[in-house]
mmCIF file of N, CA and C in Angstrom:
data_model
loop_
_atom_site.group_PDB
_atom_site.id
_atom_site.type_symbol
_atom_site.label_atom_id
_atom_site.label_comp_id
_atom_site.label_asym_id
_atom_site.label_seq_id
_atom_site.Cartn_x
_atom_site.Cartn_y
_atom_site.Cartn_z
ATOM 1 N N UNK A 30 0.910 -1.271 0.155
ATOM 2 C CA UNK A 30 0.021 0.049 -0.132
ATOM 3 C C UNK A 30 0.866 1.204 0.247
ATOM 4 N N UNK A 31 0.616 2.190 -0.830
ATOM 5 C CA UNK A 31 1.268 3.598 -0.915
ATOM 6 C C UNK A 31 0.780 4.258 0.052
ATOM 7 N N UNK A 32 1.931 5.241 0.504
ATOM 8 C CA UNK A 32 1.501 6.081 1.476
ATOM 9 C C UNK A 32 1.300 7.852 0.802
ATOM 10 N N UNK A 33 0.339 8.069 0.940
ATOM 11 C CA UNK A 33 -0.018 9.034 0.466
ATOM 12 C C UNK A 33 0.885 10.722 0.803
ATOM 13 N N UNK A 34 0.860 11.448 0.025
ATOM 14 C CA UNK A 34 1.903 12.752 0.309
ATOM 15 C C UNK A 34 0.749 13.563 0.604
ATOM 16 N N UNK A 35 0.549 14.439 1.573
ATOM 17 C CA UNK A 35 -0.182 15.579 1.493
ATOM 18 C C UNK A 35 0.501 16.990 1.756
ATOM 19 N N UNK A 36 0.343 18.049 1.253
ATOM 20 C CA UNK A 36 0.853 19.172 0.878
ATOM 21 C C UNK A 36 0.214 20.051 2.076
ATOM 22 N N UNK A 37 0.487 20.715 2.386
ATOM 23 C CA UNK A 37 0.118 21.661 3.261
ATOM 24 C C UNK A 37 -0.356 23.268 3.059
ATOM 25 N N UNK A 38 -1.600 23.694 3.013
ATOM 26 C CA UNK A 38 -1.635 25.134 2.701
ATOM 27 C C UNK A 38 -0.764 25.965 3.392
ATOM 28 N N UNK A 39 -0.261 27.329 2.703
ATOM 29 C CA UNK A 39 0.538 28.125 3.479
ATOM 30 C C UNK A 39 -0.442 28.840 4.564
ATOM 31 N N UNK A 40 0.092 29.012 5.729
ATOM 32 C CA UNK A 40 -0.396 29.456 6.790
ATOM 33 C C UNK A 40 -0.383 30.879 6.866
ATOM 34 N N UNK A 41 0.851 31.322 6.301
ATOM 35 C CA UNK A 41 1.013 32.647 6.583
ATOM 36 C C UNK A 41 -0.301 33.521 5.814
ATOM 37 N N UNK A 42 -0.585 34.821 6.271
ATOM 38 C CA UNK A 42 -1.855 35.711 5.853
ATOM 39 C C UNK A 42 -1.374 36.400 4.572
ATOM 40 N N UNK A 43 -2.136 36.654 3.830
ATOM 41 C CA UNK A 43 -1.513 37.480 2.715
ATOM 42 C C UNK A 43 -1.409 38.932 2.929
ATOM 43 N N UNK A 44 -2.213 39.437 3.908
ATOM 44 C CA UNK A 44 -2.078 40.904 4.253
ATOM 45 C C UNK A 44 -1.943 40.988 5.780
ATOM 46 N N UNK A 45 -1.780 42.119 6.427
ATOM 47 C CA UNK A 45 -1.993 42.265 7.945
ATOM 48 C C UNK A 45 -2.177 43.544 8.052
ATOM 49 N N UNK A 46 -2.938 44.008 9.150
ATOM 50 C CA UNK A 46 -2.849 45.167 9.630
ATOM 51 C C UNK A 46 -2.165 45.747 10.756
ATOM 52 N N UNK A 47 -1.725 46.600 10.827
ATOM 53 C CA UNK A 47 -0.596 47.280 11.621
ATOM 54 C C UNK A 47 -1.424 47.369 13.064
ATOM 55 N N UNK A 48 -2.533 47.141 13.043
ATOM 56 C CA UNK A 48 -2.912 47.190 14.993
ATOM 57 C C UNK A 48 -3.005 45.856 15.321
ATOM 58 N N UNK A 49 -2.751 45.170 14.391
ATOM 59 C CA UNK A 49 -2.585 43.472 15.216
ATOM 60 C C UNK A 49 -1.208 43.154 15.026
ATOM 61 N N UNK A 50 -0.153 43.975 15.135
ATOM 62 C CA UNK A 50 1.060 44.121 15.393
ATOM 63 C C UNK A 50 1.496 44.744 16.595
ATOM 64 N N UNK A 51 2.715 44.230 17.381
ATOM 65 C CA UNK A 51 3.043 44.767 18.409
ATOM 66 C C UNK A 51 3.342 46.307 18.223
ATOM 67 N N UNK A 52 3.251 47.128 18.902
ATOM 68 C CA UNK A 52 3.802 48.944 18.814
ATOM 69 C C UNK A 52 5.172 48.722 17.809
ATOM 70 N N UNK A 53 6.235 48.203 18.675
ATOM 71 C CA UNK A 53 7.433 48.494 18.154
ATOM 72 C C UNK A 53 7.924 47.511 16.662
ATOM 73 N N UNK A 54 7.054 46.682 16.424
ATOM 74 C CA UNK A 54 7.097 45.798 14.993
ATOM 75 C C UNK A 54 6.486 46.852 14.083
ATOM 76 N N UNK A 55 5.288 47.154 14.536
ATOM 77 C CA UNK A 55 4.797 48.168 13.399
ATOM 78 C C UNK A 55 5.392 49.203 13.170
ATOM 79 N N UNK A 56 6.142 49.978 14.105
ATOM 80 C CA UNK A 56 7.267 51.204 13.578
ATOM 81 C C UNK A 56 8.069 50.693 12.941
ATOM 82 N N UNK A 57 8.600 49.527 13.324
ATOM 83 C CA UNK A 57 9.684 49.256 12.292
ATOM 84 C C UNK A 57 9.474 48.822 10.884
ATOM 85 N N UNK A 58 8.080 48.149 10.740
ATOM 86 C CA UNK A 58 7.829 48.079 9.376
ATOM 87 C C UNK A 58 7.324 49.135 8.622
ATOM 88 N N UNK A 59 6.578 50.371 9.551
ATOM 89 C CA UNK A 59 6.721 51.367 8.793
ATOM 90 C C UNK A 59 7.926 52.438 8.579
ATOM 91 N N UNK A 60 8.793 51.878 9.470
ATOM 92 C CA UNK A 60 10.168 52.803 8.857
ATOM 93 C C UNK A 60 10.646 51.966 7.594
ATOM 94 N N UNK A 61 11.033 50.615 7.659
ATOM 95 C CA UNK A 61 11.407 49.761 6.624
ATOM 96 C C UNK A 61 10.337 50.338 5.252
ATOM 97 N N UNK A 62 9.219 50.542 5.205
ATOM 98 C CA UNK A 62 8.395 50.568 4.020
ATOM 99 C C UNK A 62 8.706 52.199 3.750
ATOM 100 N N UNK A 63 8.816 53.112 4.763
ATOM 101 C CA UNK A 63 9.058 54.780 4.392
ATOM 102 C C UNK A 63 10.402 54.974 3.521
ATOM 103 N N UNK A 64 11.715 53.996 4.251
ATOM 104 C CA UNK A 64 12.661 54.047 3.155
ATOM 105 C C UNK A 64 12.943 53.453 2.275
ATOM 106 N N UNK A 65 12.054 52.251 1.765
ATOM 107 C CA UNK A 65 11.599 51.237 0.654
ATOM 108 C C UNK A 65 11.162 52.484 -0.167
ATOM 109 N N UNK A 66 10.079 53.262 0.177
ATOM 110 C CA UNK A 66 9.228 54.164 -0.870
ATOM 111 C C UNK A 66 10.529 54.968 -1.105
ATOM 112 N N UNK A 67 11.467 55.854 -0.431
ATOM 113 C CA UNK A 67 12.136 56.882 -0.561
ATOM 114 C C UNK A 67 13.257 56.128 -1.755
ATOM 115 N N UNK A 68 13.828 55.080 -1.650
ATOM 116 C CA UNK A 68 14.936 54.529 -2.665
ATOM 117 C C UNK A 68 14.238 54.240 -3.845
ATOM 118 N N UNK A 69 12.690 53.861 -3.695
ATOM 119 C CA UNK A 69 12.016 53.479 -5.080
ATOM 120 C C UNK A 69 11.662 55.139 -5.713
ATOM 121 N N UNK A 70 11.828 55.962 -4.790
ATOM 122 C CA UNK A 70 11.436 57.330 -5.951
ATOM 123 C C UNK A 70 12.738 58.071 -6.194
ATOM 124 N N UNK A 71 13.922 57.286 -5.802
ATOM 125 C CA UNK A 71 15.471 57.768 -6.420
ATOM 126 C C UNK A 71 16.168 56.747 -7.015
ATOM 127 N N UNK A 72 15.119 55.759 -7.686
ATOM 128 C CA UNK A 72 15.342 54.880 -8.646
ATOM 129 C C UNK A 72 16.294 53.748 -8.254
ATOM 130 N N UNK A 73 16.492 53.715 -6.813
ATOM 131 C CA UNK A 73 17.289 52.604 -6.301
ATOM 132 C C UNK A 73 16.731 51.445 -5.882
ATOM 133 N N UNK A 74 16.324 50.947 -6.692
ATOM 134 C CA UNK A 74 15.165 49.355 -6.751
ATOM 135 C C UNK A 74 15.646 48.361 -5.776
ATOM 136 N N UNK A 75 17.068 47.976 -6.296
ATOM 137 C CA UNK A 75 17.454 47.099 -5.220
ATOM 138 C C UNK A 75 17.337 47.300 -4.166
ATOM 139 N N UNK A 76 17.894 48.266 -3.242
ATOM 140 C CA UNK A 76 17.813 48.967 -2.171
ATOM 141 C C UNK A 76 16.377 48.668 -1.591
ATOM 142 N N UNK A 77 15.189 49.324 -2.378
ATOM 143 C CA UNK A 77 13.608 49.183 -2.215
ATOM 144 C C UNK A 77 13.556 47.747 -2.140
ATOM 145 N N UNK A 78 13.683 46.886 -2.892
ATOM 146 C CA UNK A 78 13.569 45.617 -2.960
ATOM 147 C C UNK A 78 13.862 44.815 -1.693
ATOM 148 N N UNK A 79 14.991 45.073 -1.350
ATOM 149 C CA UNK A 79 15.964 44.682 -0.091
ATOM 150 C C UNK A 79 14.941 44.799 1.204
ATOM 151 N N UNK A 80 14.341 46.275 1.532
ATOM 152 C CA UNK A 80 13.985 46.900 2.379
ATOM 153 C C UNK A 80 12.337 45.913 2.460
ATOM 154 N N UNK A 81 11.909 45.782 1.487
ATOM 155 C CA UNK A 81 10.334 45.031 1.294
ATOM 156 C C UNK A 81 10.651 43.780 1.708
ATOM 157 N N UNK A 82 11.748 43.020 1.300
ATOM 158 C CA UNK A 82 12.078 41.487 1.900
ATOM 159 C C UNK A 82 12.269 41.750 3.913
ATOM 160 N N UNK A 83 12.967 42.531 3.774
ATOM 161 C CA UNK A 83 13.120 42.665 5.487
ATOM 162 C C UNK A 83 11.503 42.942 6.114
ATOM 163 N N UNK A 84 10.704 43.823 5.470
ATOM 164 C CA UNK A 84 9.608 44.153 6.300
ATOM 165 C C UNK A 84 8.615 42.899 6.211
ATOM 166 N N UNK A 85 8.629 42.177 5.086
ATOM 167 C CA UNK A 85 7.678 40.830 4.642
ATOM 168 C C UNK A 85 8.432 39.527 5.798
ATOM 169 N N UNK A 86 9.590 39.719 5.956
ATOM 170 C CA UNK A 86 10.289 38.715 7.251
ATOM 171 C C UNK A 86 9.561 39.117 8.481
ATOM 172 N N UNK A 87 9.853 40.271 8.713
ATOM 173 C CA UNK A 87 9.278 40.891 9.963
ATOM 174 C C UNK A 87 8.008 40.838 10.281
ATOM 175 N N UNK A 88 7.106 40.893 9.584
ATOM 176 C CA UNK A 88 5.732 40.703 9.789
ATOM 177 C C UNK A 88 5.220 39.548 9.600
ATOM 178 N N UNK A 89 5.877 38.604 9.002
ATOM 179 C CA UNK A 89 5.650 37.141 8.735
ATOM 180 C C UNK A 89 4.407 36.971 7.686
ATOM 181 N N UNK A 90 4.117 37.722 6.823
ATOM 182 C CA UNK A 90 2.857 37.319 5.957
ATOM 183 C C UNK A 90 3.968 36.774 4.747
ATOM 184 N N UNK A 91 2.890 36.025 3.886
ATOM 185 C CA UNK A 91 3.069 34.969 2.636
ATOM 186 C C UNK A 91 3.959 36.283 1.642
ATOM 187 N N UNK A 92 5.036 35.905 0.881
ATOM 188 C CA UNK A 92 5.676 36.845 -0.014
ATOM 189 C C UNK A 92 5.010 37.249 -0.925
ATOM 190 N N UNK A 93 4.637 38.578 -1.526
ATOM 191 C CA UNK A 93 3.925 38.623 -2.411
ATOM 192 C C UNK A 93 4.515 38.233 -3.914
ATOM 193 N N UNK A 94 4.094 37.770 -4.654
ATOM 194 C CA UNK A 94 4.520 37.270 -6.066
ATOM 195 C C UNK A 94 5.291 38.796 -6.441
ATOM 196 N N UNK A 95 4.677 39.855 -6.322
ATOM 197 C CA UNK A 95 5.449 40.945 -6.603
ATOM 198 C C UNK A 95 6.807 41.601 -6.003
ATOM 199 N N UNK A 96 6.956 40.815 -4.808
ATOM 200 C CA UNK A 96 7.653 41.226 -3.987
ATOM 201 C C UNK A 96 7.717 42.672 -3.593
ATOM 202 N N UNK A 97 6.819 43.247 -3.620
ATOM 203 C CA UNK A 97 6.571 44.375 -3.054
ATOM 204 C C UNK A 97 5.275 44.821 -2.406
ATOM 205 N N UNK A 98 5.288 45.516 -1.076
ATOM 206 C CA UNK A 98 4.152 45.700 -0.369
ATOM 207 C C UNK A 98 3.687 47.133 -0.872
ATOM 208 N N UNK A 99 2.408 47.094 -0.371
ATOM 209 C CA UNK A 99 1.875 48.857 -0.338
ATOM 210 C C UNK A 99 1.089 48.753 1.057
ATOM 211 N N UNK A 100 0.790 50.000 1.411
ATOM 212 C CA UNK A 100 -0.207 50.373 2.501
ATOM 213 C C UNK A 100 -1.551 51.059 2.161
ATOM 214 N N UNK A 101 -2.376 50.578 2.531
ATOM 215 C CA UNK A 101 -4.040 50.927 2.382
ATOM 216 C C UNK A 101 -3.970 52.354 2.962
ATOM 217 N N UNK A 102 -4.184 53.220 2.228
ATOM 218 C CA UNK A 102 -4.279 54.603 2.673
ATOM 219 C C UNK A 102 -5.785 55.263 2.171
ATOM 220 N N UNK A 103 -6.531 54.287 2.291
ATOM 221 C CA UNK A 103 -8.064 54.701 2.046
ATOM 222 C C UNK A 103 -8.463 55.580 3.148
ATOM 223 N N UNK A 104 -9.146 56.860 2.459
ATOM 224 C CA UNK A 104 -9.565 57.844 3.279
ATOM 225 C C UNK A 104 -11.145 57.472 3.809
ATOM 226 N N UNK A 105 -11.586 56.359 3.109
ATOM 227 C CA UNK A 105 -13.230 56.486 4.112
ATOM 228 C C UNK A 105 -12.972 55.384 5.073
ATOM 229 N N UNK A 106 -12.032 54.521 5.274
ATOM 230 C CA UNK A 106 -12.013 54.021 6.559
ATOM 231 C C UNK A 106 -10.520 53.749 7.291
ATOM 232 N N UNK A 107 -9.704 54.173 6.535
ATOM 233 C CA UNK A 107 -8.490 54.297 7.285
ATOM 234 C C UNK A 107 -7.803 53.033 7.727
ATOM 235 N N UNK A 108 -8.252 51.821 7.031
ATOM 236 C CA UNK A 108 -7.753 50.547 7.619
ATOM 237 C C UNK A 108 -6.311 50.261 7.631
ATOM 238 N N UNK A 109 -5.299 50.790 6.899
ATOM 239 C CA UNK A 109 -3.942 50.730 6.824
ATOM 240 C C UNK A 109 -3.577 49.435 6.618
ATOM 241 N N UNK A 110 -4.142 48.498 5.959
ATOM 242 C CA UNK A 110 -3.784 47.361 5.532
ATOM 243 C C UNK A 110 -2.399 47.036 4.944
ATOM 244 N N UNK A 111 -1.540 46.009 4.964
ATOM 245 C CA UNK A 111 -0.332 45.811 4.514
ATOM 246 C C UNK A 111 -0.149 44.583 3.655
ATOM 247 N N UNK A 112 -0.291 44.710 2.449
ATOM 248 C CA UNK A 112 -0.620 43.776 1.472
ATOM 249 C C UNK A 112 0.473 43.958 0.038
ATOM 250 N N UNK A 113 0.012 42.789 -0.899
ATOM 251 C CA UNK A 113 0.781 42.517 -2.106
ATOM 252 C C UNK A 113 0.607 43.898 -3.218
ATOM 253 N N UNK A 114 1.685 44.811 -3.193
ATOM 254 C CA UNK A 114 1.417 45.954 -4.007
ATOM 255 C C UNK A 114 0.993 45.622 -5.605
ATOM 256 N N UNK A 115 0.857 44.448 -6.068
ATOM 257 C CA UNK A 115 0.262 44.367 -7.356
ATOM 258 C C UNK A 115 -1.051 44.173 -7.268
ATOM 259 N N UNK A 116 -1.912 44.415 -6.036
ATOM 260 C CA UNK A 116 -3.270 44.190 -6.032
ATOM 261 C C UNK A 116 -3.862 45.751 -5.266
ATOM 262 N N UNK A 117 -3.025 46.681 -5.366
ATOM 263 C CA UNK A 117 -3.489 47.712 -4.962
ATOM 264 C C UNK A 117 -4.159 48.617 -6.300
ATOM 265 N N UNK A 118 -5.197 49.374 -5.620
ATOM 266 C CA UNK A 118 -5.750 50.247 -6.264
ATOM 267 C C UNK A 118 -5.547 51.377 -6.131
ATOM 268 N N UNK A 119 -5.468 52.584 -6.960
ATOM 269 C CA UNK A 119 -4.969 53.647 -6.684
ATOM 270 C C UNK A 119 -5.941 54.973 -6.942
ATOM 271 N N UNK A 120 -5.940 55.924 -6.458
ATOM 272 C CA UNK A 120 -6.983 57.069 -6.973
ATOM 273 C C UNK A 120 -6.431 58.143 -6.572
ATOM 274 N N UNK A 121 -6.812 59.417 -7.170
ATOM 275 C CA UNK A 121 -6.087 60.771 -7.121
ATOM 276 C C UNK A 121 -7.399 61.609 -6.389
ATOM 277 N N UNK A 122 -7.019 62.468 -5.045
ATOM 278 C CA UNK A 122 -7.688 63.110 -4.603
ATOM 279 C C UNK A 122 -6.906 64.533 -4.770
ATOM 280 N N UNK A 123 -7.332 65.316 -5.692
ATOM 281 C CA UNK A 123 -6.699 66.401 -6.235
ATOM 282 C C UNK A 123 -4.913 66.067 -6.340
ATOM 283 N N UNK A 124 -4.137 66.691 -5.973
ATOM 284 C CA UNK A 124 -2.922 66.137 -6.360
ATOM 285 C C UNK A 124 -2.141 65.060 -5.514
ATOM 286 N N UNK A 125 -3.038 64.281 -4.626
ATOM 287 C CA UNK A 125 -2.809 63.377 -3.742
ATOM 288 C C UNK A 125 -3.267 61.633 -4.386
ATOM 289 N N UNK A 126 -2.094 60.936 -4.545
ATOM 290 C CA UNK A 126 -2.550 59.574 -4.705
ATOM 291 C C UNK A 126 -2.707 58.771 -3.339
ATOM 292 N N UNK A 127 -3.865 58.111 -3.374
ATOM 293 C CA UNK A 127 -4.157 57.043 -2.356
ATOM 294 C C UNK A 127 -4.457 55.697 -2.759
ATOM 295 N N UNK A 128 -3.810 54.817 -1.786
ATOM 296 C CA UNK A 128 -4.093 53.388 -2.156
ATOM 297 C C UNK A 128 -4.998 52.709 -1.313
ATOM 298 N N UNK A 129 -6.058 52.018 -2.212
ATOM 299 C CA UNK A 129 -6.875 51.174 -1.198
ATOM 300 C C UNK A 129 -6.398 49.787 -1.525
ATOM 301 N N UNK A 130 -6.655 48.656 -0.432
ATOM 302 C CA UNK A 130 -6.434 47.523 -0.695
ATOM 303 C C UNK A 130 -7.394 46.635 -1.396
ATOM 304 N N UNK A 131 -7.796 45.387 -1.637
ATOM 305 C CA UNK A 131 -8.647 44.977 -2.281
ATOM 306 C C UNK A 131 -10.014 45.028 -1.679
ATOM 307 N N UNK A 132 -10.181 44.676 -0.228
ATOM 308 C CA UNK A 132 -11.006 44.857 0.505
ATOM 309 C C UNK A 132 -12.000 46.331 0.397
ATOM 310 N N UNK A 133 -11.009 47.397 0.803
ATOM 311 C CA UNK A 133 -11.809 48.578 0.338
ATOM 312 C C UNK A 133 -12.127 48.784 -0.869
ATOM 313 N N UNK A 134 -11.506 48.632 -1.874
ATOM 314 C CA UNK A 134 -11.884 48.798 -3.102
ATOM 315 C C UNK A 134 -13.256 47.980 -3.593
ATOM 316 N N UNK A 135 -13.227 46.908 -3.094
ATOM 317 C CA UNK A 135 -14.711 46.058 -3.102
ATOM 318 C C UNK A 135 -15.782 46.798 -2.277
ATOM 319 N N UNK A 136 -15.194 47.005 -1.279
ATOM 320 C CA UNK A 136 -16.716 47.537 -0.416
ATOM 321 C C UNK A 136 -16.667 49.085 -0.340
ATOM 322 N N UNK A 137 -15.917 49.878 -0.607
ATOM 323 C CA UNK A 137 -16.278 51.354 -0.799
ATOM 324 C C UNK A 137 -15.035 52.061 -1.686
ATOM 325 N N UNK A 138 -15.164 51.609 -2.977
ATOM 326 C CA UNK A 138 -14.283 52.164 -3.605
ATOM 327 C C UNK A 138 -14.371 53.492 -3.756
ATOM 328 N N UNK A 139 -13.272 54.189 -4.119
ATOM 329 C CA UNK A 139 -13.008 55.898 -4.480
ATOM 330 C C UNK A 139 -12.470 55.981 -5.322
ATOM 331 N N UNK A 140 -12.776 57.091 -6.074
ATOM 332 C CA UNK A 140 -12.116 57.496 -7.382
ATOM 333 C C UNK A 140 -11.521 59.248 -7.579
ATOM 334 N N UNK A 141 -11.513 59.734 -5.949
ATOM 335 C CA UNK A 141 -11.206 61.039 -6.017
ATOM 336 C C UNK A 141 -12.178 62.098 -5.852
ATOM 337 N N UNK A 142 -13.594 61.661 -6.693
ATOM 338 C CA UNK A 142 -14.321 62.610 -7.118
ATOM 339 C C UNK A 142 -15.512 62.524 -6.161
ATOM 340 N N UNK A 143 -15.257 62.262 -4.643
ATOM 341 C CA UNK A 143 -16.591 62.005 -4.076
ATOM 342 C C UNK A 143 -16.512 63.544 -3.254
#
């Protein structure tokens, strides 16, 4: 009789809300992502990617295929989710770009024309 091999589904979440993290960890993640944004703005993409990997390891979420994280800055609910940047929805409110996670975009999509 052959033994069956079962694979286990990943148990790491795909996104996390900062208020679910210990305050020092949330602060570290915020600092890493701010630095990553700065490096990306200055076209230092290798440094930005390294900081995203560090943030992913620190918070223990499933590494996104894109390798990049985004933070939800939805003005409707301020959820603050940290998630795969490839799934981000954006909208402009005047000259400012805001990001919505999939949940916010599905539940209360904003366009900047509200």
